[in-house]
GROMACS .gro file of C-alpha atoms in nm:
model
  341
    1MET     CA    1  10.682   7.920  11.247
    2SER     CA    2  10.461   8.207  11.420
    3THR     CA    3  10.302   8.413  11.176
    4ARG     CA    4  10.133   8.601  11.457
    5ARG     CA    5  10.416   8.743  11.656
    6GLY     CA    6  10.332   8.997  11.887
    7ARG     CA    7   9.983   8.920  11.902
    8GLU     CA    8  10.071   8.890  12.251
    9GLN     CA    9  10.112   9.273  12.299
   10LEU     CA   10   9.844   9.518  12.427
   11GLY     CA   11   9.638   9.632  12.215
   12LEU     CA   12   9.732   9.885  11.918
   13PHE     CA   13   9.586  10.188  12.050
   14GLY     CA   14   9.612  10.344  12.425
   15GLY     CA   15   9.877  10.433  12.603
   16ALA     CA   16  10.130  10.714  12.684
   17GLY     CA   17  10.302  10.707  12.325
   18ALA     CA   18  10.397  10.516  12.041
   19ALA     CA   19  10.751  10.391  12.086
   20ASP     CA   20  11.080  10.453  11.881
   21LEU     CA   21  11.055  10.286  11.531
   22GLU     CA   22  11.443  10.305  11.556
   23ALA     CA   23  11.396  10.057  11.889
   24LEU     CA   24  11.193   9.794  11.742
   25PRO     CA   25  11.423   9.552  11.565
   26ALA     CA   26  11.267   9.378  11.246
   27ASP     CA   27  11.141   8.998  11.268
   28PRO     CA   28  11.489   8.823  11.195
   29GLU     CA   29  11.345   8.543  11.027
   30LEU     CA   30  11.138   8.771  10.796
   31VAL     CA   31  11.469   8.929  10.764
   32GLU     CA   32  11.624   8.615  10.625
   33LEU     CA   33  11.319   8.546  10.403
   34ALA     CA   34  11.376   8.913  10.237
   35SER     CA   35  11.697   8.873  10.237
   36ALA     CA   36  11.648   8.572   9.954
   37LEU     CA   37  11.423   8.716   9.763
   38PRO     CA   38  11.529   8.851   9.433
   39SER     CA   39  11.640   9.252   9.468
   40GLY     CA   40  11.440   9.362   9.160
   41VAL     CA   41  11.107   9.209   9.347
   42ARG     CA   42  10.878   9.444   9.562
   43PHE     CA   43  10.606   9.251   9.769
   44GLY     CA   44  10.329   9.527   9.915
   45THR     CA   45   9.977   9.570  10.020
   46SER     CA   46   9.668   9.739   9.896
   47SER     CA   47   9.645  10.025  10.151
   48TRP     CA   48   9.808  10.001  10.490
   49THR     CA   49   9.569  10.132  10.722
   50PHE     CA   50   9.366   9.801  10.963
   51PRO     CA   51   9.450   9.801  11.280
   52GLY     CA   52   9.347   9.431  11.238
   53TRP     CA   53   9.750   9.359  11.132
   54GLN     CA   54   9.882   9.402  11.477
   55GLY     CA   55  10.148   9.183  11.488
   56LEU     CA   56  10.192   9.123  11.147
   57VAL     CA   57  10.275   9.448  11.044
   58TYR     CA   58  10.232   9.673  11.337
   59ARG     CA   59  10.413   9.622  11.693
   60ARG     CA   60  10.421   9.992  11.807
   61ARG     CA   61  10.156  10.153  12.014
   62TYR     CA   62   9.927  10.471  11.899
   63PRO     CA   63   9.803  10.721  12.106
   64SER     CA   64   9.481  10.700  11.938
   65GLN     CA   65   9.320  10.527  11.610
   66ALA     CA   66   9.349  10.861  11.417
   67ALA     CA   67   9.753  10.902  11.478
   68PHE     CA   68   9.749  10.542  11.350
   69MET     CA   69   9.543  10.618  11.073
   70ARG     CA   70   9.834  10.910  11.029
   71GLU     CA   71  10.132  10.799  11.114
   72SER     CA   72  10.151  10.415  11.056
   73LEU     CA   73  10.315  10.413  10.690
   74ALA     CA   74  10.690  10.495  10.860
   75GLU     CA   75  10.647  10.137  11.068
   76TYR     CA   76  10.495  10.007  10.701
   77ALA     CA   77  10.727  10.088  10.542
   78ARG     CA   78  10.981   9.944  10.748
   79HIS     CA   79  10.866   9.561  10.730
   80PRO     CA   80  11.128   9.379  10.587
   81LEU     CA   81  10.909   9.218  10.325
   82LEU     CA   82  10.735   9.520  10.260
   83ARG     CA   83  10.873   9.739   9.993
   84THR     CA   84  10.612   9.885   9.828
   85VAL     CA   85  10.254   9.956   9.940
   86GLY     CA   86   9.919  10.048   9.717
   87ILE     CA   87   9.750  10.403   9.739
   88ASP     CA   88   9.457  10.376   9.679
   89ARG     CA   89   9.328  10.665   9.819
   90SER     CA   90   9.378  10.868   9.514
   91PHE     CA   91   9.146  10.681   9.262
   92TYR     CA   92   8.888  10.860   9.409
   93GLY     CA   93   9.064  11.238   9.413
   94PRO     CA   94   9.365  11.395   9.368
   95ILE     CA   95   9.596  11.399   9.638
   96PRO     CA   96   9.785  11.759   9.745
   97ALA     CA   97  10.138  11.798   9.674
   98ALA     CA   98  10.140  11.869  10.034
   99GLU     CA   99   9.988  11.528  10.155
  100LEU     CA  100  10.210  11.326   9.932
  101ALA     CA  101  10.495  11.517  10.113
  102VAL     CA  102  10.352  11.390  10.452
  103TYR     CA  103  10.393  11.008  10.299
  104ALA     CA  104  10.721  11.081  10.156
  105SER     CA  105  10.830  11.205  10.533
  106MET     CA  106  10.741  10.892  10.644
  107LEU     CA  107  10.985  10.633  10.363
  108PRO     CA  108  11.276  10.490  10.375
  109PRO     CA  109  11.538  10.560  10.112
  110GLY     CA  110  11.452  10.328   9.806
  111PHE     CA  111  11.075  10.234   9.918
  112ARG     CA  112  10.800  10.264   9.608
  113ALA     CA  113  10.446  10.348   9.591
  114CYS     CA  114  10.243  10.219   9.351
  115MET     CA  115   9.985  10.495   9.321
  116LYS     CA  116   9.642  10.489   9.127
  117VAL     CA  117   9.548  10.756   8.865
  118TRP     CA  118   9.230  10.972   8.981
  119GLU     CA  119   8.874  10.763   8.835
  120ARG     CA  120   8.792  11.102   8.665
  121ILE     CA  121   9.070  10.987   8.396
  122THR     CA  122   9.052  10.617   8.386
  123THR     CA  123   8.641  10.612   8.377
  124ARG     CA  124   8.554  10.460   8.036
  125VAL     CA  125   8.177  10.556   8.159
  126PHE     CA  126   8.094  10.661   8.477
  127PRO     CA  127   7.876  10.386   8.614
  128GLN     CA  128   7.520  10.411   8.784
  129HIS     CA  129   7.616  10.561   9.154
  130PRO     CA  130   7.470  10.792   9.319
  131ARG     CA  131   7.764  10.963   9.409
  132TYR     CA  132   7.870  11.032   8.999
  133GLY     CA  133   7.497  11.266   9.017
  134ALA     CA  134   7.418  11.366   8.721
  135ALA     CA  135   7.714  11.205   8.549
  136ALA     CA  136   7.633  10.833   8.600
  137GLY     CA  137   7.599  10.622   8.316
  138THR     CA  138   7.745  10.892   8.057
  139ALA     CA  139   8.069  10.883   7.865
  140ASN     CA  140   8.296  11.051   8.054
  141PRO     CA  141   8.475  11.342   7.826
  142ASP     CA  142   8.836  11.352   8.027
  143PHE     CA  143   8.889  10.965   8.023
  144LEU     CA  144   9.273  10.947   7.937
  145SER     CA  145   9.318  11.329   7.953
  146PRO     CA  146   9.682  11.400   7.908
  147GLU     CA  147   9.639  11.754   8.040
  148LEU     CA  148   9.408  11.643   8.354
  149PHE     CA  149   9.653  11.370   8.374
  150ARG     CA  150   9.945  11.659   8.442
  151GLU     CA  151   9.750  11.868   8.606
  152HIS     CA  152   9.587  11.677   8.864
  153VAL     CA  153   9.875  11.370   8.929
  154ALA     CA  154  10.201  11.426   8.728
  155ASP     CA  155  10.217  11.805   8.817
  156PRO     CA  156  10.153  11.722   9.267
  157VAL     CA  157  10.408  11.380   9.221
  158ALA     CA  158  10.681  11.584   9.084
  159ALA     CA  159  10.673  11.846   9.300
  160ALA     CA  160  10.641  11.629   9.646
  161PHE     CA  161  10.679  11.230   9.547
  162MET     CA  162  10.964  11.177   9.276
  163ASP     CA  163  11.184  11.046   9.519
  164PHE     CA  164  10.929  10.737   9.598
  165ILE     CA  165  10.689  10.722   9.323
  166GLY     CA  166  10.670  10.337   9.148
  167PRO     CA  167  10.419  10.247   8.889
  168LEU     CA  168  10.102  10.505   8.842
  169ILE     CA  169   9.802  10.264   8.796
  170LEU     CA  170   9.563  10.324   8.594
  171GLU     CA  171   9.283  10.120   8.599
  172ILE     CA  172   8.964  10.092   8.429
  173PRO     CA  173   8.720  10.011   8.574
  174PRO     CA  174   8.398   9.760   8.381
  175SER     CA  175   8.128   9.906   8.191
  176ARG     CA  176   7.812   9.806   8.051
  177ALA     CA  177   7.880  10.017   7.724
  178PRO     CA  178   8.025   9.797   7.432
  179VAL     CA  179   8.392   9.846   7.401
  180ASP     CA  180   8.474  10.023   7.086
  181ALA     CA  181   8.843   9.878   6.996
  182VAL     CA  182   8.992  10.192   6.750
  183ALA     CA  183   8.818  10.403   7.009
  184TRP     CA  184   9.007  10.252   7.353
  185GLU     CA  185   9.365  10.249   7.137
  186THR     CA  186   9.323  10.544   7.019
  187ALA     CA  187   9.278  10.715   7.364
  188LEU     CA  188   9.527  10.467   7.504
  189VAL     CA  189   9.847  10.579   7.274
  190ARG     CA  190   9.679  10.964   7.318
  191PHE     CA  191   9.760  10.936   7.669
  192LEU     CA  192  10.094  10.753   7.651
  193GLU     CA  193  10.227  10.995   7.376
  194ALA     CA  194  10.169  11.287   7.585
  195ALA     CA  195  10.252  11.201   7.947
  196PRO     CA  196  10.535  11.274   8.116
  197ALA     CA  197  10.806  11.008   8.034
  198GLU     CA  198  10.994  11.031   8.347
  199LEU     CA  199  10.699  10.851   8.541
  200GLN     CA  200  10.579  10.445   8.484
  201TYR     CA  201  10.229  10.380   8.382
  202ALA     CA  202  10.081  10.049   8.412
  203VAL     CA  203   9.725   9.975   8.303
  204GLU     CA  204   9.546   9.774   8.447
  205VAL     CA  205   9.189   9.645   8.272
  206ARG     CA  206   8.854   9.535   8.424
  207ASP     CA  207   8.665   9.409   8.115
  208PRO     CA  208   8.845   9.151   7.914
  209ALA     CA  209   8.709   9.303   7.580
  210LEU     CA  210   8.982   9.539   7.696
  211LEU     CA  211   9.214   9.318   7.595
  212THR     CA  212   9.228   9.459   7.208
  213PRO     CA  213   9.491   9.343   6.956
  214GLY     CA  214   9.667   9.631   6.914
  215TYR     CA  215   9.680   9.674   7.363
  216PHE     CA  216   9.970   9.526   7.469
  217PRO     CA  217  10.210   9.625   7.118
  218ILE     CA  218  10.104   9.987   7.226
  219LEU     CA  219  10.248   9.970   7.581
  220ARG     CA  220  10.561   9.794   7.467
  221GLU     CA  221  10.625  10.082   7.244
  222HIS     CA  222  10.531  10.343   7.488
  223GLY     CA  223  10.743  10.208   7.797
  224ALA     CA  224  10.437  10.129   7.968
  225THR     CA  225  10.300   9.765   8.141
  226HIS     CA  226   9.987   9.576   8.193
  227VAL     CA  227   9.869   9.496   8.536
  228PHE     CA  228   9.835   9.117   8.589
  229ASN     CA  229   9.515   9.124   8.835
  230PHE     CA  230   9.358   8.835   8.982
  231TRP     CA  231   8.985   9.059   9.011
  232SER     CA  232   8.622   8.882   8.998
  233ARG     CA  233   8.551   8.955   8.623
  234MET     CA  234   8.874   8.887   8.472
  235PRO     CA  235   9.077   8.561   8.349
  236ASP     CA  236   9.319   8.469   8.600
  237ILE     CA  237   9.665   8.559   8.601
  238GLY     CA  238   9.799   8.244   8.385
  239GLN     CA  239   9.515   8.301   8.152
  240GLN     CA  240   9.668   8.657   8.127
  241LEU     CA  241  10.005   8.573   8.106
  242ALA     CA  242   9.982   8.275   7.833
  243LEU     CA  243   9.840   8.620   7.617
  244PRO     CA  244  10.069   8.714   7.342
  245HIS     CA  245  10.363   9.045   7.415
  246SER     CA  246  10.148   8.971   7.758
  247MET     CA  247  10.488   9.078   7.909
  248PRO     CA  248  10.632   9.345   7.746
  249GLY     CA  249  10.857   9.504   8.044
  250PRO     CA  250  11.062   9.691   8.168
  251PHE     CA  251  10.910   9.629   8.462
  252VAL     CA  252  10.563   9.427   8.591
  253VAL     CA  253  10.255   9.474   8.747
  254ALA     CA  254  10.056   9.202   8.978
  255ARG     CA  255   9.746   9.313   9.155
  256LEU     CA  256   9.588   8.999   9.384
  257MET     CA  257   9.208   9.172   9.486
  258LEU     CA  258   8.900   8.956   9.438
  259PRO     CA  259   8.851   8.591   9.367
  260PRO     CA  260   8.595   8.551   9.044
  261GLY     CA  261   8.241   8.584   9.143
  262VAL     CA  262   8.305   8.734   9.514
  263THR     CA  263   8.204   9.128   9.563
  264TYR     CA  264   8.397   9.321   9.783
  265GLU     CA  265   8.122   9.379  10.062
  266ASP     CA  266   8.100   8.980  10.085
  267ALA     CA  267   8.448   8.958  10.089
  268ARG     CA  268   8.533   9.243  10.341
  269GLN     CA  269   8.269   9.068  10.605
  270ARG     CA  270   8.378   8.692  10.560
  271PHE     CA  271   8.823   8.829  10.635
  272ALA     CA  272   8.755   9.121  10.838
  273PRO     CA  273   8.985   9.192  11.054
  274PHE     CA  274   9.202   9.052  10.812
  275ASP     CA  275   9.448   8.917  11.062
  276LYS     CA  276   9.482   8.565  10.897
  277VAL     CA  277   9.414   8.352  10.580
  278VAL     CA  278   9.091   8.231  10.513
  279ALA     CA  279   9.015   8.117  10.166
  280PRO     CA  280   9.390   8.011  10.037
  281GLN     CA  281   9.388   8.085   9.654
  282PRO     CA  282   9.663   7.805   9.583
  283ALA     CA  283   9.668   7.872   9.180
  284ILE     CA  284   9.709   8.244   9.208
  285ARG     CA  285   9.955   8.215   9.410
  286ALA     CA  286  10.174   8.001   9.178
  287ASP     CA  287  10.089   8.185   8.845
  288VAL     CA  288  10.238   8.501   9.045
  289ILE     CA  289  10.575   8.297   9.153
  290ASP     CA  290  10.577   8.180   8.759
  291LEU     CA  291  10.532   8.568   8.656
  292ILE     CA  292  10.783   8.680   8.857
  293GLU     CA  293  11.006   8.393   8.769
  294ARG     CA  294  11.007   8.523   8.361
  295ALA     CA  295  10.961   8.856   8.489
  296VAL     CA  296  11.340   8.821   8.697
  297GLU     CA  297  11.479   8.608   8.418
  298ARG     CA  298  11.469   8.901   8.194
  299GLY     CA  299  11.588   9.128   8.444
  300PHE     CA  300  11.236   9.337   8.507
  301GLU     CA  301  11.159   9.508   8.822
  302VAL     CA  302  10.844   9.323   8.950
  303TYR     CA  303  10.575   9.503   9.195
  304VAL     CA  304  10.350   9.241   9.343
  305VAL     CA  305  10.050   9.459   9.525
  306VAL     CA  306   9.753   9.193   9.777
  307ASN     CA  307   9.451   9.344   9.857
  308ASN     CA  308   9.301   9.185  10.168
  309LYS     CA  309   9.029   9.040   9.980
  310ALA     CA  310   9.236   8.849   9.763
  311GLU     CA  311   9.278   8.585  10.104
  312GLY     CA  312   9.183   8.730  10.393
  313SER     CA  313   9.523   8.906  10.503
  314SER     CA  314   9.744   9.053  10.266
  315PRO     CA  315  10.029   9.071  10.475
  316LEU     CA  316   9.994   8.700  10.527
  317THR     CA  317   9.967   8.612  10.173
  318VAL     CA  318  10.272   8.786  10.134
  319ARG     CA  319  10.497   8.630  10.339
  320ALA     CA  320  10.348   8.313  10.161
  321LEU     CA  321  10.473   8.438   9.822
  322ALA     CA  322  10.788   8.552   9.941
  323GLU     CA  323  10.862   8.200  10.094
  324LEU     CA  324  10.685   8.006   9.779
  325LEU     CA  325  10.922   8.216   9.569
  326ARG     CA  326  11.221   8.116   9.828
  327SER     CA  327  11.127   7.761   9.768
  328ALA     CA  328  11.112   7.795   9.409
  329ARG     CA  329  11.493   7.945   9.377
  330GLU     CA  330  11.654   7.672   9.581
  331THR     CA  331  11.517   7.381   9.399
  332PRO     CA  332  11.752   7.242   9.133
  333PRO     CA  333  11.657   7.289   8.798
  334GLY     CA  334  11.475   6.912   8.697
  335CYS     CA  335  11.399   6.825   9.056
  336GLY     CA  336  11.022   6.971   9.070
  337ARG     CA  337  11.010   7.322   8.891
  338GLY     CA  338  10.863   7.353   8.569
  339PRO     CA  339  10.967   7.445   8.228
  340ALA     CA  340  11.160   7.697   8.166
  341HIS     CA  341  10.957   7.972   7.955
   0.00000   0.00000   0.00000
């Protein structure tokens, strides 16, 4: 079956204007595949503004690249397999309510976005990087600040994006500073106890030292969850899943970002324009299917967000995962599936 349907069309940009989205029927193969998946499983990609996805996600023509950047979320959100998206720009600065309202205007009912929390709230120690100025290398006094979170994240979401918000991703970047387990767990408890209960919280640690004895119990006690991440410096998803109490529920998040030993820049140069799978990761795909099946058995909703840098093209990775999940669910017990967990 073709995974590049529509690639023969004219370029993504130019022409008299974009076609009406409602006039573009969905690919029936993708509709059939989506219908075979559990209703609580949401696949999506990390951001969405990649012209290389023409024919994979995008089929309409946009008057300009600026129009594509501004309007393409509406087309993305109507792809049969893409029921969530990672909003990553919010890591670098809060998104005002007015801009969240624009996003909301493009999304269909039932769509949910996973949005990163501003790095000023989630960074323990500011990296040695010029963009942090005088703060580079210093401890962050606002780490997991409930007050800053409410003002700059929760309140704008409540004002303009509540119908579409999924888990808020608290990405804790790695640091060369040693981890004080007591201080880390205390900060996490303080944040989760004060954070608005109507929102969902998913903690993504990028340093194995943050997987402290109290980490998973704290998440469970406060209704938050761990992000199972495929990222260069973390144990693989199967190893994370094997940790005691690693799936606290009632929702599960996985983010497939970057293979071990690879930098973002190396992956970008190797994989651009992100229109094909360059480096498939069969073991990680199998781990994700295992994670999904365990979550579905427990009645948990599942979010799986894929970055282009994981394999080369996140829409194609999503499709491959969806096909694997369909096959796994169609296989009778005892005919090739692993033991129940």
